[in-house]
Coordinates of C-alpha atoms and ligand atoms in Angstrom, one line a residue:
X1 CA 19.4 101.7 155.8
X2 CA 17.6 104.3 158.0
X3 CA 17.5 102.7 161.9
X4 CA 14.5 102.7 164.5
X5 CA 14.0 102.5 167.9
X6 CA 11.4 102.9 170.1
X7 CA 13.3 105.0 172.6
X8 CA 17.1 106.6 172.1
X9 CA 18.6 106.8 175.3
X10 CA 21.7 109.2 175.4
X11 CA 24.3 108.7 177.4
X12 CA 25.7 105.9 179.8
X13 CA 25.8 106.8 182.9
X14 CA 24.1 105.1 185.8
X15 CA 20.9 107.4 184.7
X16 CA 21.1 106.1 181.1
X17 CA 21.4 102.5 182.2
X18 CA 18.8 102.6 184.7
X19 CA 16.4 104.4 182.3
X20 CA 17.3 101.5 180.1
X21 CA 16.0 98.8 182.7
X22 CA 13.1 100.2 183.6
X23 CA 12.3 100.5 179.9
X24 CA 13.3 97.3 178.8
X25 CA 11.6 95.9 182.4
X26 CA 8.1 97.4 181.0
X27 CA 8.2 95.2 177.6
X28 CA 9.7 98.5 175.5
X29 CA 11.3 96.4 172.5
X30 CA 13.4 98.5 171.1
X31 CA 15.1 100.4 173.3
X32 CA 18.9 101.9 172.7
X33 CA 21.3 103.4 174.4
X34 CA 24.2 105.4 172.4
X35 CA 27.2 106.3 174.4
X36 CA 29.9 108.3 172.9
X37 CA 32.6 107.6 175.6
X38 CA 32.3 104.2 177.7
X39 CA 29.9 102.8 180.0
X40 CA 30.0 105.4 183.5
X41 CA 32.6 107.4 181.3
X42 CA 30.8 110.4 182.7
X43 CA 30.1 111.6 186.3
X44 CA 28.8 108.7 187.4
X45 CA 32.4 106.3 187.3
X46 CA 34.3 109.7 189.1
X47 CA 31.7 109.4 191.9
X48 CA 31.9 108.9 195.8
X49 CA 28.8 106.9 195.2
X50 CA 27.1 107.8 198.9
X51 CA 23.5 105.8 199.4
X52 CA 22.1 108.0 202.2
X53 CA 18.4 109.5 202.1
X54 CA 19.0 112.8 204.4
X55 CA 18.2 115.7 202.3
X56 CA 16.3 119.3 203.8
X57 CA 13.6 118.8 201.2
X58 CA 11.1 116.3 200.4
X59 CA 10.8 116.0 196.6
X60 CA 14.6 115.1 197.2
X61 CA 14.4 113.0 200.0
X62 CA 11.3 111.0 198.3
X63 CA 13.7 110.1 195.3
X64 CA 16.5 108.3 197.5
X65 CA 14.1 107.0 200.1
X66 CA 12.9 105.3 196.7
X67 CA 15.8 104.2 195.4
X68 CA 17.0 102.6 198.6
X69 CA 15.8 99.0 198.7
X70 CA 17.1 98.4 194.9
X71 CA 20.5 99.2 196.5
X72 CA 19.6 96.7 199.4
X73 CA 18.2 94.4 197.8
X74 CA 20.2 94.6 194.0
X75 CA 20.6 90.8 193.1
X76 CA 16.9 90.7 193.3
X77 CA 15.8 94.0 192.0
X78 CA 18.0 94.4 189.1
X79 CA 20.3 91.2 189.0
X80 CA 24.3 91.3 189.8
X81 CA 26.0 92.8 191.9
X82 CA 26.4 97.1 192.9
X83 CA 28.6 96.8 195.6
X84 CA 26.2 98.4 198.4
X85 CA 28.1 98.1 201.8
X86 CA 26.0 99.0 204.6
X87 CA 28.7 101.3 207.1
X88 CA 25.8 103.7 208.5
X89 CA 25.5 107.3 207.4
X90 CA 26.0 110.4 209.7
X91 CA 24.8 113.9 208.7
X92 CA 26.1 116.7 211.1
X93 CA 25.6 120.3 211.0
X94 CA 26.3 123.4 213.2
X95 CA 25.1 123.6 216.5
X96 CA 22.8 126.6 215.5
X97 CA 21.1 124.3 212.9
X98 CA 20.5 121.4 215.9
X99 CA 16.5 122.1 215.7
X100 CA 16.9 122.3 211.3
X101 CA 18.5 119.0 212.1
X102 CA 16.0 117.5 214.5
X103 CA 12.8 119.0 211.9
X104 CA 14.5 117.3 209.2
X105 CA 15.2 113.8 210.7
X106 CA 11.3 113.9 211.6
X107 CA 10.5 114.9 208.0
X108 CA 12.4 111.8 207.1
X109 CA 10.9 109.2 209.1
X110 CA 7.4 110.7 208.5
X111 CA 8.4 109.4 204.7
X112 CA 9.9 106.9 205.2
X113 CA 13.4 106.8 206.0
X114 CA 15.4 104.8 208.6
X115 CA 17.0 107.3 210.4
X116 CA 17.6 108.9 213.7
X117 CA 19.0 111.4 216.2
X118 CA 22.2 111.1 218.1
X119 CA 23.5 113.3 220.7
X120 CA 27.4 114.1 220.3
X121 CA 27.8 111.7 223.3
X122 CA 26.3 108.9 221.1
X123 CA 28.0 109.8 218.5
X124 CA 31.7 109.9 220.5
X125 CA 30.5 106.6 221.9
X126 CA 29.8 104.6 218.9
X127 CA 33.1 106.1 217.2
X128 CA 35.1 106.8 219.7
X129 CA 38.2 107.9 216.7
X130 CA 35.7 110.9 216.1
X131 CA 36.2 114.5 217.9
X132 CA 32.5 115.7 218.2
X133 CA 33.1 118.8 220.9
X134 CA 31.8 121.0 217.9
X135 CA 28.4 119.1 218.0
X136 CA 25.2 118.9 219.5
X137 CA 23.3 116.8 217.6
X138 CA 23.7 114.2 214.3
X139 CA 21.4 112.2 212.2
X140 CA 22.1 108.6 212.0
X141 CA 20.9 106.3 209.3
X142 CA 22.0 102.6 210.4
X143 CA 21.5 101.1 206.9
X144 CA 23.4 103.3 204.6
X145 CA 26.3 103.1 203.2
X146 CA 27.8 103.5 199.4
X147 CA 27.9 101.2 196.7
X148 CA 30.4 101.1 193.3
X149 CA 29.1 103.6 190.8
X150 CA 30.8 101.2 187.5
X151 CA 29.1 98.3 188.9
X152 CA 25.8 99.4 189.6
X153 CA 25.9 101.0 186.2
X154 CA 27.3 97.4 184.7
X155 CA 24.5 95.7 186.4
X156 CA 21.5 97.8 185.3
X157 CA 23.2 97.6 181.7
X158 CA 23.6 93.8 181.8
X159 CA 19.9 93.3 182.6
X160 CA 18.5 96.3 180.1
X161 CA 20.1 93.9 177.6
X162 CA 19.0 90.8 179.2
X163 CA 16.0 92.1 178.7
X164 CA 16.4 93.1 174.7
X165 CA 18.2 97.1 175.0
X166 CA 21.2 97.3 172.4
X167 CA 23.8 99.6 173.9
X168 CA 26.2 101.2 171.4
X169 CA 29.6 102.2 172.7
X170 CA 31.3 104.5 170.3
X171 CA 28.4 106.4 169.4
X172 CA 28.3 110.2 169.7
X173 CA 24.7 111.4 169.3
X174 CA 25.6 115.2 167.2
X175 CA 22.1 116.6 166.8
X176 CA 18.5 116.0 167.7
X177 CA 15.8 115.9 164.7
X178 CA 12.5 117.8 165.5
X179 CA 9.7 118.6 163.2
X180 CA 6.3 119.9 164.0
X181 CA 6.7 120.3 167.5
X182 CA 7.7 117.0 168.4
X183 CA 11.3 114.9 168.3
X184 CA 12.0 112.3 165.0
X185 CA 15.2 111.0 166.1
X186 CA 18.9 111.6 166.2
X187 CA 22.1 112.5 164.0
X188 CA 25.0 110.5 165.4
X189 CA 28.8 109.6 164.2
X190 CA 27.3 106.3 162.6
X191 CA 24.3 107.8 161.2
X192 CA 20.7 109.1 161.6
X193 CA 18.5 106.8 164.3
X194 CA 14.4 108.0 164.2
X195 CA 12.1 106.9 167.2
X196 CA 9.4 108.8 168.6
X197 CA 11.0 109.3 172.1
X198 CA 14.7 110.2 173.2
X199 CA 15.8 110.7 176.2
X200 CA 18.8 113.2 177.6
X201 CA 21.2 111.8 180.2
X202 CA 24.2 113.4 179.3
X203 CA 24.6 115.4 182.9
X204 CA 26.5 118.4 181.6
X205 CA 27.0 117.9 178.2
X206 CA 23.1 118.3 178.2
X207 CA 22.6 121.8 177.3
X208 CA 24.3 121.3 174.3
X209 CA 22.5 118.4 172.7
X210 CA 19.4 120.8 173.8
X211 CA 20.4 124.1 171.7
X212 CA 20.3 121.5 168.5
X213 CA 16.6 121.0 169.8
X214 CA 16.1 124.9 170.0
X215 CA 15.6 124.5 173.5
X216 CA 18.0 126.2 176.7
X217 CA 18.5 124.8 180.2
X218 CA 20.9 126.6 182.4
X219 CA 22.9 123.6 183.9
X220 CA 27.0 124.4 184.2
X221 CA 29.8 122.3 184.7
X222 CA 31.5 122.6 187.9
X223 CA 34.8 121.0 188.5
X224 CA 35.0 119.0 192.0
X225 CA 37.4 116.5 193.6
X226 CA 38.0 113.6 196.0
X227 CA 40.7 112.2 197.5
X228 CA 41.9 108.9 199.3
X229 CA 43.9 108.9 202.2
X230 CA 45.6 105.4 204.3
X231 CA 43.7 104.5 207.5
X232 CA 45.9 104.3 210.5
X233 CA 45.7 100.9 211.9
X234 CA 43.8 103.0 215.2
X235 CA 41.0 103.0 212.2
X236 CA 41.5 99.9 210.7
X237 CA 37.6 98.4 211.2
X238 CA 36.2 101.8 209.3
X239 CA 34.2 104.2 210.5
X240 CA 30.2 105.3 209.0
X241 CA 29.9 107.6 205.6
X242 CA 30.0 111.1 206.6
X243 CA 28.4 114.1 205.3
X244 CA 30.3 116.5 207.6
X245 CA 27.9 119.7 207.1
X246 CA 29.6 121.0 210.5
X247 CA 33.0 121.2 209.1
X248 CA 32.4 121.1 205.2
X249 CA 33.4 118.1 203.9
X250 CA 31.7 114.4 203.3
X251 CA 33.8 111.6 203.4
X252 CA 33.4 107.4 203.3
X253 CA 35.8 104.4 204.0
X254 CA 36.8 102.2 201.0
X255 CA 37.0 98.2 200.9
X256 CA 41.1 98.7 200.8
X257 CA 41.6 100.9 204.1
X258 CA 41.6 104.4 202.3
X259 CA 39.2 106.8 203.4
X260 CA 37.7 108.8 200.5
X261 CA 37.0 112.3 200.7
X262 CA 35.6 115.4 199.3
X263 CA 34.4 118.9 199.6
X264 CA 31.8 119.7 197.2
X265 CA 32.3 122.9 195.5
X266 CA 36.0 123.3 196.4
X267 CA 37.1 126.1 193.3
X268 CA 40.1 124.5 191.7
X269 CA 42.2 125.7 188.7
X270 CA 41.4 124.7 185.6
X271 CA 38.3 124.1 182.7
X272 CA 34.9 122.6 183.8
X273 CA 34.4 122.1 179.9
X274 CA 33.8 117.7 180.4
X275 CA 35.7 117.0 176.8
X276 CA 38.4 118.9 178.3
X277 CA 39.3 119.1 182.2
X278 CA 42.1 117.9 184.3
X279 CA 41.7 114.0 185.8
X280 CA 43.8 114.7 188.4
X281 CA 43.9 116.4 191.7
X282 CA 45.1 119.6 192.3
X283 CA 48.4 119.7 194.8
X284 CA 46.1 122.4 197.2
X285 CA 43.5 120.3 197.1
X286 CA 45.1 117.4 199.3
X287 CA 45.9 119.3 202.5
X288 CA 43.0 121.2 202.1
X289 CA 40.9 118.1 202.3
X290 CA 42.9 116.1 205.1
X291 CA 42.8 119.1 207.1
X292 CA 38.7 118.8 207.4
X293 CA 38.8 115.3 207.4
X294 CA 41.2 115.5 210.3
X295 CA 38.8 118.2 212.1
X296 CA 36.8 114.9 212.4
X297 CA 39.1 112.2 212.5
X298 CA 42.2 113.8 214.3
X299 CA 44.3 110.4 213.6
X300 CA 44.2 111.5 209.9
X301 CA 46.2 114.1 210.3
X302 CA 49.4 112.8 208.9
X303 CA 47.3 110.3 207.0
X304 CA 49.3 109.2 203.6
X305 CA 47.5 110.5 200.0
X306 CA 47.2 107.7 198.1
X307 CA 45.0 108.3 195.0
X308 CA 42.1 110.8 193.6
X309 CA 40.6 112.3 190.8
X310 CA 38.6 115.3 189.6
X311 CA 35.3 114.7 188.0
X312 CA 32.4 117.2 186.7
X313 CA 29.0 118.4 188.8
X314 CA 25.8 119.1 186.2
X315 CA 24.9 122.2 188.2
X316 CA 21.4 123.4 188.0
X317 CA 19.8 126.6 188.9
X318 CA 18.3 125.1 192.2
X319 CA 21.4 122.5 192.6
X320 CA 18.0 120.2 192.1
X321 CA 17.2 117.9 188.8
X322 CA 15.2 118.7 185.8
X323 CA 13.3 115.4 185.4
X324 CA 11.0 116.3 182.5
X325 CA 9.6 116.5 178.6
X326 CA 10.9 119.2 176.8
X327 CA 8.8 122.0 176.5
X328 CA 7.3 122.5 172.8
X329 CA 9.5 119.4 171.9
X330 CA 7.0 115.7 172.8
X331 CA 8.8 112.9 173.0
X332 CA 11.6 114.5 174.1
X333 CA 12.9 114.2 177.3
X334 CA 15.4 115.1 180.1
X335 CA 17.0 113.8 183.0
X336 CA 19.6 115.9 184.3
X337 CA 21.3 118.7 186.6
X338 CA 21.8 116.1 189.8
X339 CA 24.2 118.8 190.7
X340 CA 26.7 116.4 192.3
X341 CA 24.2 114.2 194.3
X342 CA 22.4 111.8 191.5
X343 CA 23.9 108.6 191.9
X344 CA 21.9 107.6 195.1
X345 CA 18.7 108.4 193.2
X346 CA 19.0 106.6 189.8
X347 CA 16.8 103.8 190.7
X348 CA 13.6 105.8 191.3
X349 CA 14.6 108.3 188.3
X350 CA 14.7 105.4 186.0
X351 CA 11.1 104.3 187.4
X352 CA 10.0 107.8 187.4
X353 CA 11.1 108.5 183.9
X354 CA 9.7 105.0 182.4
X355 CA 6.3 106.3 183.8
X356 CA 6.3 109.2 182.3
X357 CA 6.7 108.1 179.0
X358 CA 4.6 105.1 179.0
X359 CA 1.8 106.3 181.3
X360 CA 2.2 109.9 180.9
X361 CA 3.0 110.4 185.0
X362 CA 4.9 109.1 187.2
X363 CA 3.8 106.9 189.9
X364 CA 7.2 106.4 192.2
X365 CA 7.5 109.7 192.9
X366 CA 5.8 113.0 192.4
X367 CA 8.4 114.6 189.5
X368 CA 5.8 117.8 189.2
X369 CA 8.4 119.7 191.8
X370 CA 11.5 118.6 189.3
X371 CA 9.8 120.0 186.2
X372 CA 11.2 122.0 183.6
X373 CA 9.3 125.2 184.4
X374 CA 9.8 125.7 187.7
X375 CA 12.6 128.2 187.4
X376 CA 10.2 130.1 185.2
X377 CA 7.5 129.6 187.9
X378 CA 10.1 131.0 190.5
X379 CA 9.2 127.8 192.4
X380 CA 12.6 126.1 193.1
X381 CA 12.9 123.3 195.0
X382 CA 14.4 124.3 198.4
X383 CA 14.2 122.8 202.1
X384 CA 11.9 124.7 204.8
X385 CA 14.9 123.9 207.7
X386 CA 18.2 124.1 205.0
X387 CA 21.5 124.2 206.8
X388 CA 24.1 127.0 207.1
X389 CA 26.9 125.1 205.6
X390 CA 30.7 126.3 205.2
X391 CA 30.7 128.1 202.1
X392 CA 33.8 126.5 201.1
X393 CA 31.3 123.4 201.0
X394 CA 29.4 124.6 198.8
X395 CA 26.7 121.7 198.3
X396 CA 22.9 121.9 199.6
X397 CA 21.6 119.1 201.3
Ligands
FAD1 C1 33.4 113.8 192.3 C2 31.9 113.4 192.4 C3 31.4 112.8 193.5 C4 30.0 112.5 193.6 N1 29.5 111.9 194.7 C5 28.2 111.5 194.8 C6 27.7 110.8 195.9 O1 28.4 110.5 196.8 N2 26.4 110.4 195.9 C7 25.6 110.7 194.9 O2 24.4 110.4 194.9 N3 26.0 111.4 193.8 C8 27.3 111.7 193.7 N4 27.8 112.4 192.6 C9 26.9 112.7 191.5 C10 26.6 111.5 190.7 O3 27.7 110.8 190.4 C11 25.9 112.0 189.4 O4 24.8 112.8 189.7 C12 25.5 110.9 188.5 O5 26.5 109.9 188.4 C13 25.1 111.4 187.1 O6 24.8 110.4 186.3 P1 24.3 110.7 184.8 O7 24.1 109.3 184.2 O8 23.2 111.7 184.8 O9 25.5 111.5 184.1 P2 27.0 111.0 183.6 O10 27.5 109.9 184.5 O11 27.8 112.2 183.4 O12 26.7 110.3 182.2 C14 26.5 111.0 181.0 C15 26.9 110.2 179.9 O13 26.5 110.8 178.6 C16 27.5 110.6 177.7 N5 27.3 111.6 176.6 C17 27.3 112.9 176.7 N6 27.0 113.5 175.6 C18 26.8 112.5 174.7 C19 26.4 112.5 173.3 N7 26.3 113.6 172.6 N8 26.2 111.3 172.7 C20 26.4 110.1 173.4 N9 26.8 110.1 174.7 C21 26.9 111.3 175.3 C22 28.8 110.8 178.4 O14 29.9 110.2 177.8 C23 28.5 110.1 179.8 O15 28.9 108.8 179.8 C24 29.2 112.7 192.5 C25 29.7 113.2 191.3 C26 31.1 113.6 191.2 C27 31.7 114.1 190.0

């Protein structure tokens, strides 16, 4: 027998099962997600998971300063449990960028954000375990933190289907079905599915579900790492999530005493294909990061490795989402190319995307700047004050 739903969701990852709430949340019936791996199989269960809202532009900023409170306040926005632990968020950058810094952190609060300038003093004060003579000035956002990227997923999942979303586990949509301009459904493993709206959150596996629609978005896979090193008892009651722009590096404490960290683009060996890279981290890849976090946190220096993994980026042109419908293809739709900083947003990019679909624009946030045909348009989305970050960093902000 032929299946229907009212919307296919591919793909879950925290995008997919947060697409799925805010679906299900707005009285959608029929709503299914297909998921060819397992539940945050995908970028989303290798992630550091950061919950900060400092970014140099505002369509960015917008997105995480509206996803924030779900993270605050999960058990009663979504039900469960995500894991948010509040340590505080610092942003640093190079002394030249001080005035980009102090621009931004006003951009922020004009917006919305809880956040704030601290001189290195304040900084050295508050940590003392952190070696600041490279800085002048830091942003400081009191109420981040991180949360569990399997759980948050979980959690939006578990109340999609609460709320009447079937999730199938196992199920590997192979083509999309178009016809006269506008999407019928899906080929998968278990057979064809047809609904009038599908919706792509497949992060880099994206661009190939696309071609079967005729269509071509230029998002790559890019390999990148993080690693977990023992506190030193010195560091035993934590320290705040970092993104160290300054030295290149971001890094977080973990609930078991590690301290987690990464370096955005580091270039590793190996494939970025996401069927078909390397889990595990390369040897040169754990001095290299101990060695930055230890620019910060000199009592890391001898710091014991103790686990890490490799996952994949979904790098866009702009290192910015595509958050759109298809061109030339209605009902279909995309959500992808977070270029290694989605997870913080998922919450307002499920909202924003349920919007869309049901009331043709989105209300949450503004997604015009995230649109398809921006790159087209020559109208990326880029910062007025952006940072000059270590190019072995290799991330925007
Ligand atoms: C190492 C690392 C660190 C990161 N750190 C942070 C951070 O600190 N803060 C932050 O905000 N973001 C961070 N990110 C980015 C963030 O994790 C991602 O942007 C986000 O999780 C992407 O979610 P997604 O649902 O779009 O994609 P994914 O999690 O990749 O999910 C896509 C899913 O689609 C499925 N799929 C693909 N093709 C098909 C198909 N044909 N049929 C069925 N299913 C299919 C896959 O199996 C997968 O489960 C990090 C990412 C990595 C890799």
């Amino acid at each position: 027998m032929q299946r229907t739903a009212d919307a296919v969701l591919v793909g879950a990852g925290v995008m997919g099962a947060s697409v799925a709430f805010h679906l299900a949340r707005a009285g959608v019936r029929q709503v299914l997600v297909l998921e060819k791996t397992g539940i945050a199989a995908g970028g989303t269960g290798k992630s550091a998971a950061f919950i900060r809202m400092h970014y140099t532009n505002e369509p960015e900023a917008r997105m995480a300063i509206a996803s924030f409170p779900t993270y605050q306040h999960w058990a009663d926005a979504v039900g469960g449990d995500c894991g948010f632990t509040r340590t505080g968020f610092v942003m640093t950058v190079q002394p030249e960028d001080a005035d980009a810094l102090r621009r931004n952190v006003a951009m922020l609060q004009r917006l919305g954000a809880k956040t704030e300038l601290l001189t290195a003093a304040e900084l050295k004060a508050a940590v003392p375990a952190l070696a600041t003579e490279d800085l002048l000035l830091a942003a400081y956002e009191p109420e981040s933190g991180y949360a569990d990227p399997v759980a948050t997923t979980r959690a939006f999942l578990d109340r999609a289907q609460a709320l009447g979303a079937r999730l199938e586990v196992g199920a590997e949509v192979l083509a999309l079905r178009v016809g006269a301009g506008r999407i019928a459904g899906v080929e998968t493993t278990r057979g064809p599915v047809d609904a009038p709206t599908v919706i792509l959150l497949t992060g880099p596996w994206t661009p190939r579900l696309l071609r079967t629609a005729g269509a071509d978005l230029a998002i790559t896979p890019h390999r990148a790492q993080i690693a977990a090193f023992a506190r030193p008892p010195a560091l035993a009651a934590g320290h705040p999530t970092f993104i160290d722009g300054a030295v290149g590096s971001y890094f977080r404490p973990t609930r078991d005493q590690l301290t987690l960290v990464g370096v955005g683009l580091w270039d590793g060996k190996g494939s970025a294909d996401p069927d078909a890279y390397d889990r595990a981290n390369d040897p040169e890849f754990l001095p290299f990061a101990r060695r930055k976090l230890a620019r910060r946190l000199p009592v890391m220096d001898n710091a014991p490795y103790v686990r890490g993994h490799a996952g994949i980026y979904d790098m866009s042109p702009d290192t910015r989402a595509i958050l759109d419908e298809v061109p030339g293809v209605r009902g279909l739709f995309v959500a992808a190319g977070f270029s290694g900083t989605g997870f913080k947003k998922a919450p307002a990019v499920g909202a924003c995307l349920s919007e869309l679909i049901l009331e043709g624009r989105a209300r949450t946030v503004d997604l015009r700047p995230f649109r398809w045909s921006r790159y087209a348009e020559n109208d990326p989305i880029r910062g007025q004050y952006e940072y000059r970050l270590p190019a072995d960093f290799g991330h925007k902000i």
